[in-house]
Amino acid sequence: MATDLAPAATKPVVIARDVRKAFGDHQVLSGLDLEIGAGEFVALLGRSGSGKSTFLRALGALDSEVDGYVRVPAKQAIVFQEPRLLPWQKVLTNVTVGLPSTAQTKAQGIAALGEVNLESKAKVWPRTLSGGEAQRVALARALVREPELLLLDEPFGALDALTRIKMHGLLQKLYRRHQPAVLLVTHDVDEAILLADRVIVLTDGTISLDTPVDVPQPRTRDSHECSTLRRRLLRELGVSDEPDAAL
Ligand code: ADP
Ligand code: MG
């Protein structure tokens, strides 16, 4: 494993050791180790089918049939590629779903909607939202829980390019404000470089590369440092340095 990073500088909030998962004969995770520090933003890259979602599900306790040691904070939230809103509940109720039904919860839900600029949509049905708006509601639903760990599984993968750029800015703003540890699964190398403190690559069931992104924010795709890192990541992923870096 190529590692040019010392163990997480802050106290780790995520510790995964020797995580293994097989579906029948297909070994998807074959001894994966990872630590994520408090407030650290990590992007996880890997080819389609490499096991990124499987690993995220293990961290999110959505899959109990995983071998190895996993420690994650109790306060965590997940956002998927699809917003997964309940169509029979209004937007605000979607944000506060599962929380105690109190005036305080309602106020927190409205505040979370305000943070994603959707306060005006609190009383509408999810079906009236655009894809980007629905995904912002999903972000609000995650944030209202004030998670110590935010798990994001290709959260912008279904959005058009312009909406995705706006969502990057929004996620950065929310991350700075709330400072959760983040694990962002993405197949988009540029998204990883733009947003993360550290990028890891999953290959053959283990972390094959783990590198900090030592580029000050705001980052631009075409800067020398970003281009160098992009080439390195694409090489690790086994793809050539095409203009469109998506896998
Ligand atoms: P990624 O998110 O990196 O695209 P996944 O973690 O979804 O990959 O899947 C990794 C591999 O595990 C794939 O080959 C996929 O087909 C397989 N897999 C995932 N979930 C299941 C399942 N429930 N049953 C059988 N195979 C699965
Ligand atoms: Mg996946």
PDB file of C-alpha atoms and ligand atoms in Angstrom:
ATOM      1  CA  MET A   1       0.000   0.000   0.000  1.00  0.00           C
ATOM      2  CA  ALA A   2       1.315   3.429  -0.935  1.00  0.00           C
ATOM      3  CA  THR A   3       0.777   5.730   2.039  1.00  0.00           C
ATOM      4  CA  ASP A   4       2.269   9.165   2.373  1.00  0.00           C
ATOM      5  CA  LEU A   5       0.188  10.206   5.314  1.00  0.00           C
ATOM      6  CA  ALA A   6       0.824   9.684   8.987  1.00  0.00           C
ATOM      7  CA  PRO A   7      -2.160   8.300  10.901  1.00  0.00           C
ATOM      8  CA  ALA A   8      -4.972  10.859  11.230  1.00  0.00           C
ATOM      9  CA  ALA A   9      -3.624  13.881  13.128  1.00  0.00           C
ATOM     10  CA  THR A  10      -6.759  14.289  15.206  1.00  0.00           C
ATOM     11  CA  LYS A  11      -8.244  11.533  17.335  1.00  0.00           C
ATOM     12  CA  PRO A  12      -9.829   9.033  14.946  1.00  0.00           C
ATOM     13  CA  VAL A  13     -13.611   8.885  14.998  1.00  0.00           C
ATOM     14  CA  VAL A  14     -13.680   6.048  12.483  1.00  0.00           C
ATOM     15  CA  ILE A  15     -11.537   2.989  12.940  1.00  0.00           C
ATOM     16  CA  ALA A  16     -11.880   0.091  10.524  1.00  0.00           C
ATOM     17  CA  ARG A  17      -9.517  -2.859  10.796  1.00  0.00           C
ATOM     18  CA  ASP A  18      -9.269  -5.870   8.552  1.00  0.00           C
ATOM     19  CA  VAL A  19     -12.789  -5.391   7.201  1.00  0.00           C
ATOM     20  CA  ARG A  20     -13.830  -8.308   5.010  1.00  0.00           C
ATOM     21  CA  LYS A  21     -16.967  -8.974   3.044  1.00  0.00           C
ATOM     22  CA  ALA A  22     -17.812 -11.621   0.466  1.00  0.00           C
ATOM     23  CA  PHE A  23     -20.933 -12.219  -1.563  1.00  0.00           C
ATOM     24  CA  GLY A  24     -20.754 -15.980  -2.128  1.00  0.00           C
ATOM     25  CA  ASP A  25     -17.372 -16.659  -3.725  1.00  0.00           C
ATOM     26  CA  HIS A  26     -16.870 -13.020  -4.594  1.00  0.00           C
ATOM     27  CA  GLN A  27     -14.522 -11.420  -2.055  1.00  0.00           C
ATOM     28  CA  VAL A  28     -15.343  -7.692  -2.270  1.00  0.00           C
ATOM     29  CA  LEU A  29     -13.522  -6.349   0.792  1.00  0.00           C
ATOM     30  CA  SER A  30     -10.424  -8.324   1.662  1.00  0.00           C
ATOM     31  CA  GLY A  31      -8.890  -6.801   4.771  1.00  0.00           C
ATOM     32  CA  LEU A  32      -9.513  -3.084   4.587  1.00  0.00           C
ATOM     33  CA  ASP A  33      -7.955  -0.746   7.171  1.00  0.00           C
ATOM     34  CA  LEU A  34      -8.921   2.897   7.580  1.00  0.00           C
ATOM     35  CA  GLU A  35      -8.917   5.635  10.170  1.00  0.00           C
ATOM     36  CA  ILE A  36     -10.693   8.979   9.788  1.00  0.00           C
ATOM     37  CA  GLY A  37      -9.925  11.823  12.185  1.00  0.00           C
ATOM     38  CA  ALA A  38     -12.525  14.087  13.783  1.00  0.00           C
ATOM     39  CA  GLY A  39     -13.571  16.688  11.230  1.00  0.00           C
ATOM     40  CA  GLU A  40     -11.498  15.133   8.455  1.00  0.00           C
ATOM     41  CA  PHE A  41     -12.911  15.057   4.909  1.00  0.00           C
ATOM     42  CA  VAL A  42     -11.922  11.864   3.106  1.00  0.00           C
ATOM     43  CA  ALA A  43     -12.896  10.960  -0.452  1.00  0.00           C
ATOM     44  CA  LEU A  44     -13.032   7.291  -1.423  1.00  0.00           C
ATOM     45  CA  LEU A  45     -12.399   6.526  -5.087  1.00  0.00           C
ATOM     46  CA  GLY A  46     -12.588   3.207  -6.845  1.00  0.00           C
ATOM     47  CA  ARG A  47     -13.780   1.654 -10.038  1.00  0.00           C
ATOM     48  CA  SER A  48     -17.399   0.706 -10.400  1.00  0.00           C
ATOM     49  CA  GLY A  49     -17.989  -2.522  -8.479  1.00  0.00           C
ATOM     50  CA  SER A  50     -14.829  -2.159  -6.400  1.00  0.00           C
ATOM     51  CA  GLY A  51     -16.770  -2.270  -3.126  1.00  0.00           C
ATOM     52  CA  LYS A  52     -17.132   1.421  -2.200  1.00  0.00           C
ATOM     53  CA  SER A  53     -20.818   1.192  -1.330  1.00  0.00           C
ATOM     54  CA  THR A  54     -20.257  -2.114   0.425  1.00  0.00           C
ATOM     55  CA  PHE A  55     -17.670  -0.458   2.672  1.00  0.00           C
ATOM     56  CA  LEU A  56     -19.889   2.549   3.308  1.00  0.00           C
ATOM     57  CA  ARG A  57     -22.742   0.259   4.267  1.00  0.00           C
ATOM     58  CA  ALA A  58     -20.439  -1.484   6.718  1.00  0.00           C
ATOM     59  CA  LEU A  59     -19.563   1.854   8.333  1.00  0.00           C
ATOM     60  CA  GLY A  60     -23.211   2.897   8.371  1.00  0.00           C
ATOM     61  CA  ALA A  61     -24.198  -0.348  10.107  1.00  0.00           C
ATOM     62  CA  LEU A  62     -26.480  -1.133   7.172  1.00  0.00           C
ATOM     63  CA  ASP A  63     -24.802  -4.504   6.778  1.00  0.00           C
ATOM     64  CA  SER A  64     -24.261  -6.591   9.882  1.00  0.00           C
ATOM     65  CA  GLU A  65     -22.668  -9.474   7.987  1.00  0.00           C
ATOM     66  CA  VAL A  66     -19.216  -7.968   7.745  1.00  0.00           C
ATOM     67  CA  ASP A  67     -16.067  -9.425   9.299  1.00  0.00           C
ATOM     68  CA  GLY A  68     -13.465  -7.298  11.056  1.00  0.00           C
ATOM     69  CA  TYR A  69     -13.493  -4.410  13.490  1.00  0.00           C
ATOM     70  CA  VAL A  70     -15.472  -1.239  12.825  1.00  0.00           C
ATOM     71  CA  ARG A  71     -15.842   1.659  15.237  1.00  0.00           C
ATOM     72  CA  VAL A  72     -17.881   4.688  14.192  1.00  0.00           C
ATOM     73  CA  PRO A  73     -19.612   7.483  16.127  1.00  0.00           C
ATOM     74  CA  ALA A  74     -23.205   6.868  17.155  1.00  0.00           C
ATOM     75  CA  LYS A  75     -24.146  10.222  15.627  1.00  0.00           C
ATOM     76  CA  GLN A  76     -23.842   9.579  11.936  1.00  0.00           C
ATOM     77  CA  ALA A  77     -25.901  10.191   8.832  1.00  0.00           C
ATOM     78  CA  ILE A  78     -25.880   8.888   5.271  1.00  0.00           C
ATOM     79  CA  VAL A  79     -26.796  10.525   1.991  1.00  0.00           C
ATOM     80  CA  PHE A  80     -27.192   8.304  -1.070  1.00  0.00           C
ATOM     81  CA  GLN A  81     -27.212   9.024  -4.786  1.00  0.00           C
ATOM     82  CA  GLU A  82     -31.026   9.069  -4.697  1.00  0.00           C
ATOM     83  CA  PRO A  83     -32.581  11.408  -2.124  1.00  0.00           C
ATOM     84  CA  ARG A  84     -34.793   8.626  -0.705  1.00  0.00           C
ATOM     85  CA  LEU A  85     -37.505  11.014   0.496  1.00  0.00           C
ATOM     86  CA  LEU A  86     -40.846   9.654   1.721  1.00  0.00           C
ATOM     87  CA  PRO A  87     -43.318  10.702  -1.005  1.00  0.00           C
ATOM     88  CA  TRP A  88     -46.272  10.738   1.407  1.00  0.00           C
ATOM     89  CA  GLN A  89     -44.637  13.225   3.777  1.00  0.00           C
ATOM     90  CA  LYS A  90     -44.053  16.949   3.241  1.00  0.00           C
ATOM     91  CA  VAL A  91     -40.486  18.196   2.953  1.00  0.00           C
ATOM     92  CA  LEU A  92     -40.102  19.343   6.571  1.00  0.00           C
ATOM     93  CA  THR A  93     -41.363  16.013   7.915  1.00  0.00           C
ATOM     94  CA  ASN A  94     -38.872  14.272   5.647  1.00  0.00           C
ATOM     95  CA  VAL A  95     -36.084  16.305   7.228  1.00  0.00           C
ATOM     96  CA  THR A  96     -37.113  15.498  10.802  1.00  0.00           C
ATOM     97  CA  VAL A  97     -38.191  11.903  10.184  1.00  0.00           C
ATOM     98  CA  GLY A  98     -37.289   9.636  13.084  1.00  0.00           C
ATOM     99  CA  LEU A  99     -36.683  12.511  15.512  1.00  0.00           C
ATOM    100  CA  PRO A 100     -38.959  13.278  18.474  1.00  0.00           C
ATOM    101  CA  SER A 101     -41.997  15.223  17.356  1.00  0.00           C
ATOM    102  CA  THR A 102     -41.413  18.446  19.297  1.00  0.00           C
ATOM    103  CA  ALA A 103     -41.455  22.167  18.594  1.00  0.00           C
ATOM    104  CA  GLN A 104     -37.669  22.146  18.986  1.00  0.00           C
ATOM    105  CA  THR A 105     -37.280  19.432  16.330  1.00  0.00           C
ATOM    106  CA  LYS A 106     -39.498  21.415  13.981  1.00  0.00           C
ATOM    107  CA  ALA A 107     -37.394  24.544  14.537  1.00  0.00           C
ATOM    108  CA  GLN A 108     -34.220  22.557  13.897  1.00  0.00           C
ATOM    109  CA  GLY A 109     -35.731  21.103  10.720  1.00  0.00           C
ATOM    110  CA  ILE A 110     -36.625  24.562   9.448  1.00  0.00           C
ATOM    111  CA  ALA A 111     -33.143  25.812  10.295  1.00  0.00           C
ATOM    112  CA  ALA A 112     -31.591  22.878   8.393  1.00  0.00           C
ATOM    113  CA  LEU A 113     -33.789  23.661   5.386  1.00  0.00           C
ATOM    114  CA  GLY A 114     -32.615  27.265   5.665  1.00  0.00           C
ATOM    115  CA  GLU A 115     -29.013  26.082   5.488  1.00  0.00           C
ATOM    116  CA  VAL A 116     -29.688  24.456   2.122  1.00  0.00           C
ATOM    117  CA  ASN A 117     -31.771  27.462   1.001  1.00  0.00           C
ATOM    118  CA  LEU A 118     -35.043  25.559   0.941  1.00  0.00           C
ATOM    119  CA  GLU A 119     -36.940  27.067   3.837  1.00  0.00           C
ATOM    120  CA  SER A 120     -39.706  28.072   1.415  1.00  0.00           C
ATOM    121  CA  LYS A 121     -40.246  24.410   0.451  1.00  0.00           C
ATOM    122  CA  ALA A 122     -40.949  23.146   3.986  1.00  0.00           C
ATOM    123  CA  LYS A 123     -44.630  22.480   3.278  1.00  0.00           C
ATOM    124  CA  VAL A 124     -44.470  21.080  -0.246  1.00  0.00           C
ATOM    125  CA  TRP A 125     -44.512  17.448  -1.383  1.00  0.00           C
ATOM    126  CA  PRO A 126     -41.198  15.892  -2.449  1.00  0.00           C
ATOM    127  CA  ARG A 127     -42.502  15.170  -5.961  1.00  0.00           C
ATOM    128  CA  THR A 128     -42.624  18.915  -6.682  1.00  0.00           C
ATOM    129  CA  LEU A 129     -38.866  19.303  -6.125  1.00  0.00           C
ATOM    130  CA  SER A 130     -36.128  19.238  -8.764  1.00  0.00           C
ATOM    131  CA  GLY A 131     -33.411  16.590  -8.447  1.00  0.00           C
ATOM    132  CA  GLY A 132     -31.001  19.113  -6.950  1.00  0.00           C
ATOM    133  CA  GLU A 133     -33.596  20.386  -4.479  1.00  0.00           C
ATOM    134  CA  ALA A 134     -34.484  16.862  -3.391  1.00  0.00           C
ATOM    135  CA  GLN A 135     -30.823  16.131  -2.766  1.00  0.00           C
ATOM    136  CA  ARG A 136     -30.520  19.340  -0.732  1.00  0.00           C
ATOM    137  CA  VAL A 137     -33.422  18.089   1.401  1.00  0.00           C
ATOM    138  CA  ALA A 138     -31.501  14.850   1.882  1.00  0.00           C
ATOM    139  CA  LEU A 139     -28.507  16.915   3.039  1.00  0.00           C
ATOM    140  CA  ALA A 140     -30.726  18.862   5.453  1.00  0.00           C
ATOM    141  CA  ARG A 141     -32.105  15.570   6.815  1.00  0.00           C
ATOM    142  CA  ALA A 142     -28.539  14.448   7.467  1.00  0.00           C
ATOM    143  CA  LEU A 143     -27.402  17.732   9.025  1.00  0.00           C
ATOM    144  CA  VAL A 144     -30.344  18.128  11.393  1.00  0.00           C
ATOM    145  CA  ARG A 145     -28.890  15.139  13.238  1.00  0.00           C
ATOM    146  CA  GLU A 146     -25.620  17.063  13.795  1.00  0.00           C
ATOM    147  CA  PRO A 147     -23.626  13.975  12.790  1.00  0.00           C
ATOM    148  CA  GLU A 148     -20.042  13.443  13.889  1.00  0.00           C
ATOM    149  CA  LEU A 149     -19.700  11.306  10.768  1.00  0.00           C
ATOM    150  CA  LEU A 150     -21.326  12.086   7.436  1.00  0.00           C
ATOM    151  CA  LEU A 151     -21.327   9.230   4.929  1.00  0.00           C
ATOM    152  CA  LEU A 152     -21.975  10.286   1.335  1.00  0.00           C
ATOM    153  CA  ASP A 153     -22.424   7.649  -1.381  1.00  0.00           C
ATOM    154  CA  GLU A 154     -22.071   9.388  -4.756  1.00  0.00           C
ATOM    155  CA  PRO A 155     -24.494  12.064  -3.556  1.00  0.00           C
ATOM    156  CA  PHE A 156     -24.184  14.195  -6.686  1.00  0.00           C
ATOM    157  CA  GLY A 157     -23.893  11.352  -9.195  1.00  0.00           C
ATOM    158  CA  ALA A 158     -27.402  11.784 -10.583  1.00  0.00           C
ATOM    159  CA  LEU A 159     -27.271  15.581 -10.929  1.00  0.00           C
ATOM    160  CA  ASP A 160     -26.462  17.629 -14.009  1.00  0.00           C
ATOM    161  CA  ALA A 161     -23.053  19.295 -14.192  1.00  0.00           C
ATOM    162  CA  LEU A 162     -24.172  22.788 -13.192  1.00  0.00           C
ATOM    163  CA  THR A 163     -26.223  21.587 -10.238  1.00  0.00           C
ATOM    164  CA  ARG A 164     -23.296  19.450  -9.172  1.00  0.00           C
ATOM    165  CA  ILE A 165     -20.986  22.465  -9.083  1.00  0.00           C
ATOM    166  CA  LYS A 166     -23.482  24.329  -6.917  1.00  0.00           C
ATOM    167  CA  MET A 167     -23.774  21.314  -4.626  1.00  0.00           C
ATOM    168  CA  HIS A 168     -19.991  21.222  -4.216  1.00  0.00           C
ATOM    169  CA  GLY A 169     -20.077  24.808  -2.963  1.00  0.00           C
ATOM    170  CA  LEU A 170     -22.982  24.035  -0.641  1.00  0.00           C
ATOM    171  CA  LEU A 171     -21.313  20.947   0.785  1.00  0.00           C
ATOM    172  CA  GLN A 172     -18.115  22.915   1.440  1.00  0.00           C
ATOM    173  CA  LYS A 173     -20.068  25.611   3.258  1.00  0.00           C
ATOM    174  CA  LEU A 174     -21.971  23.082   5.373  1.00  0.00           C
ATOM    175  CA  TYR A 175     -18.817  21.125   6.120  1.00  0.00           C
ATOM    176  CA  ARG A 176     -17.002  24.239   7.345  1.00  0.00           C
ATOM    177  CA  ARG A 177     -19.942  25.155   9.534  1.00  0.00           C
ATOM    178  CA  HIS A 178     -20.639  21.750  11.078  1.00  0.00           C
ATOM    179  CA  GLN A 179     -17.183  20.100  10.868  1.00  0.00           C
ATOM    180  CA  PRO A 180     -18.271  16.454  10.775  1.00  0.00           C
ATOM    181  CA  ALA A 181     -15.853  13.785   9.664  1.00  0.00           C
ATOM    182  CA  VAL A 182     -16.859  13.001   6.066  1.00  0.00           C
ATOM    183  CA  LEU A 183     -16.426   9.934   3.914  1.00  0.00           C
ATOM    184  CA  LEU A 184     -17.435  10.868   0.376  1.00  0.00           C
ATOM    185  CA  VAL A 185     -17.690   7.979  -2.057  1.00  0.00           C
ATOM    186  CA  THR A 186     -17.321   9.199  -5.598  1.00  0.00           C
ATOM    187  CA  HIS A 187     -16.175   7.961  -8.978  1.00  0.00           C
ATOM    188  CA  ASP A 188     -15.296  11.525  -9.968  1.00  0.00           C
ATOM    189  CA  VAL A 189     -11.600  12.218  -9.476  1.00  0.00           C
ATOM    190  CA  ASP A 190     -12.020  15.977  -9.753  1.00  0.00           C
ATOM    191  CA  GLU A 191     -14.787  16.013  -7.162  1.00  0.00           C
ATOM    192  CA  ALA A 192     -12.487  14.154  -4.774  1.00  0.00           C
ATOM    193  CA  ILE A 193      -9.566  16.544  -5.364  1.00  0.00           C
ATOM    194  CA  LEU A 194     -11.757  19.621  -5.117  1.00  0.00           C
ATOM    195  CA  LEU A 195     -13.417  18.746  -1.822  1.00  0.00           C
ATOM    196  CA  ALA A 196     -11.339  16.367   0.269  1.00  0.00           C
ATOM    197  CA  ASP A 197      -8.472  16.722   2.752  1.00  0.00           C
ATOM    198  CA  ARG A 198      -7.393  13.240   1.815  1.00  0.00           C
ATOM    199  CA  VAL A 199      -8.145  10.813  -1.000  1.00  0.00           C
ATOM    200  CA  ILE A 200      -8.076   7.043  -0.748  1.00  0.00           C
ATOM    201  CA  VAL A 201      -8.418   4.502  -3.537  1.00  0.00           C
ATOM    202  CA  LEU A 202     -10.054   1.110  -3.131  1.00  0.00           C
ATOM    203  CA  THR A 203      -8.550  -1.587  -5.331  1.00  0.00           C
ATOM    204  CA  ASP A 204      -9.028  -5.342  -5.040  1.00  0.00           C
ATOM    205  CA  GLY A 205     -10.723  -5.034  -1.682  1.00  0.00           C
ATOM    206  CA  THR A 206      -8.096  -2.936   0.104  1.00  0.00           C
ATOM    207  CA  ILE A 207      -6.874   0.653   0.208  1.00  0.00           C
ATOM    208  CA  SER A 208      -4.231   0.809  -2.524  1.00  0.00           C
ATOM    209  CA  LEU A 209      -3.485   4.531  -2.205  1.00  0.00           C
ATOM    210  CA  ASP A 210      -3.938   7.009   0.639  1.00  0.00           C
ATOM    211  CA  THR A 211      -2.815  10.565  -0.022  1.00  0.00           C
ATOM    212  CA  PRO A 212      -3.436  13.999   1.468  1.00  0.00           C
ATOM    213  CA  VAL A 213      -4.635  16.786  -0.818  1.00  0.00           C
ATOM    214  CA  ASP A 214      -2.101  19.462   0.082  1.00  0.00           C
ATOM    215  CA  VAL A 215      -3.707  22.184  -1.996  1.00  0.00           C
ATOM    216  CA  PRO A 216      -5.173  25.273  -0.327  1.00  0.00           C
ATOM    217  CA  GLN A 217      -8.853  26.102  -0.860  1.00  0.00           C
ATOM    218  CA  PRO A 218     -10.324  27.356  -3.105  1.00  0.00           C
ATOM    219  CA  ARG A 219      -8.894  24.795  -5.515  1.00  0.00           C
ATOM    220  CA  THR A 220      -9.040  25.030  -9.260  1.00  0.00           C
ATOM    221  CA  ARG A 221      -9.159  21.981 -11.449  1.00  0.00           C
ATOM    222  CA  ASP A 222      -6.369  23.171 -13.716  1.00  0.00           C
ATOM    223  CA  SER A 223      -3.789  24.146 -11.098  1.00  0.00           C
ATOM    224  CA  HIS A 224      -0.472  22.338 -11.318  1.00  0.00           C
ATOM    225  CA  GLU A 225      -0.935  20.556  -7.981  1.00  0.00           C
ATOM    226  CA  CYS A 226      -4.440  19.364  -8.851  1.00  0.00           C
ATOM    227  CA  SER A 227      -3.344  18.162 -12.290  1.00  0.00           C
ATOM    228  CA  THR A 228      -0.430  16.222 -10.818  1.00  0.00           C
ATOM    229  CA  LEU A 229      -2.661  14.566  -8.241  1.00  0.00           C
ATOM    230  CA  ARG A 230      -5.321  13.807 -10.865  1.00  0.00           C
ATOM    231  CA  ARG A 231      -2.772  11.988 -13.027  1.00  0.00           C
ATOM    232  CA  ARG A 232      -1.601   9.974 -10.046  1.00  0.00           C
ATOM    233  CA  LEU A 233      -5.141   9.001  -9.036  1.00  0.00           C
ATOM    234  CA  LEU A 234      -6.156   8.099 -12.590  1.00  0.00           C
ATOM    235  CA  ARG A 235      -3.068   5.921 -12.900  1.00  0.00           C
ATOM    236  CA  GLU A 236      -4.005   4.187  -9.666  1.00  0.00           C
ATOM    237  CA  LEU A 237      -7.509   3.638 -11.010  1.00  0.00           C
ATOM    238  CA  GLY A 238      -6.099   2.205 -14.200  1.00  0.00           C
ATOM    239  CA  VAL A 239      -7.512   4.822 -16.557  1.00  0.00           C
ATOM    240  CA  SER A 240      -5.754   7.258 -18.823  1.00  0.00           C
ATOM    241  CA  ASP A 241      -5.679  11.010 -18.236  1.00  0.00           C
ATOM    242  CA  GLU A 242      -8.684  11.872 -20.397  1.00  0.00           C
ATOM    243  CA  PRO A 243     -10.275  15.331 -20.060  1.00  0.00           C
ATOM    244  CA  ASP A 244     -13.351  13.719 -18.497  1.00  0.00           C
ATOM    245  CA  ALA A 245     -12.007  12.102 -15.390  1.00  0.00           C
ATOM    246  CA  ALA A 246     -15.173  10.221 -14.454  1.00  0.00           C
ATOM    247  CA  LEU A 247     -14.809   6.417 -14.429  1.00  0.00           C
TER     248      LEU A 247
HETATM  249  P1  ADP B   1     -19.218   0.137  -5.894  1.00  0.00           P
HETATM  250  O1  ADP B   1     -20.051   0.916  -4.924  1.00  0.00           O
HETATM  251  O2  ADP B   1     -17.753   0.362  -5.726  1.00  0.00           O
HETATM  252  O3  ADP B   1     -19.618   0.354  -7.319  1.00  0.00           O
HETATM  253  P2  ADP B   1     -20.462  -2.137  -4.595  1.00  0.00           P
HETATM  254  O4  ADP B   1     -19.942  -2.037  -3.219  1.00  0.00           O
HETATM  255  O5  ADP B   1     -21.864  -1.707  -4.826  1.00  0.00           O
HETATM  256  O6  ADP B   1     -19.455  -1.413  -5.610  1.00  0.00           O
HETATM  257  O7  ADP B   1     -20.374  -3.642  -5.081  1.00  0.00           O
HETATM  258  C1  ADP B   1     -19.145  -4.353  -5.040  1.00  0.00           C
HETATM  259  C2  ADP B   1     -19.371  -5.726  -5.636  1.00  0.00           C
HETATM  260  O8  ADP B   1     -20.231  -6.470  -4.784  1.00  0.00           O
HETATM  261  C3  ADP B   1     -20.020  -5.714  -7.004  1.00  0.00           C
HETATM  262  O9  ADP B   1     -19.412  -6.715  -7.786  1.00  0.00           O
HETATM  263  C4  ADP B   1     -21.448  -6.034  -6.719  1.00  0.00           C
HETATM  264  O10 ADP B   1     -22.032  -6.687  -7.797  1.00  0.00           O
HETATM  265  C5  ADP B   1     -21.339  -6.955  -5.517  1.00  0.00           C
HETATM  266  N1  ADP B   1     -22.519  -6.854  -4.646  1.00  0.00           N
HETATM  267  C6  ADP B   1     -22.931  -5.755  -3.996  1.00  0.00           C
HETATM  268  N2  ADP B   1     -24.043  -5.996  -3.277  1.00  0.00           N
HETATM  269  C7  ADP B   1     -24.353  -7.302  -3.498  1.00  0.00           C
HETATM  270  C8  ADP B   1     -25.383  -8.164  -3.044  1.00  0.00           C
HETATM  271  N3  ADP B   1     -26.322  -7.744  -2.191  1.00  0.00           N
HETATM  272  N4  ADP B   1     -25.362  -9.442  -3.482  1.00  0.00           N
HETATM  273  C9  ADP B   1     -24.404  -9.887  -4.318  1.00  0.00           C
HETATM  274  N5  ADP B   1     -23.391  -9.129  -4.776  1.00  0.00           N
HETATM  275  C10 ADP B   1     -23.365  -7.852  -4.388  1.00  0.00           C
HETATM  276 MG    MG B   2     -21.619   2.248  -5.201  1.00  0.00          MG
END
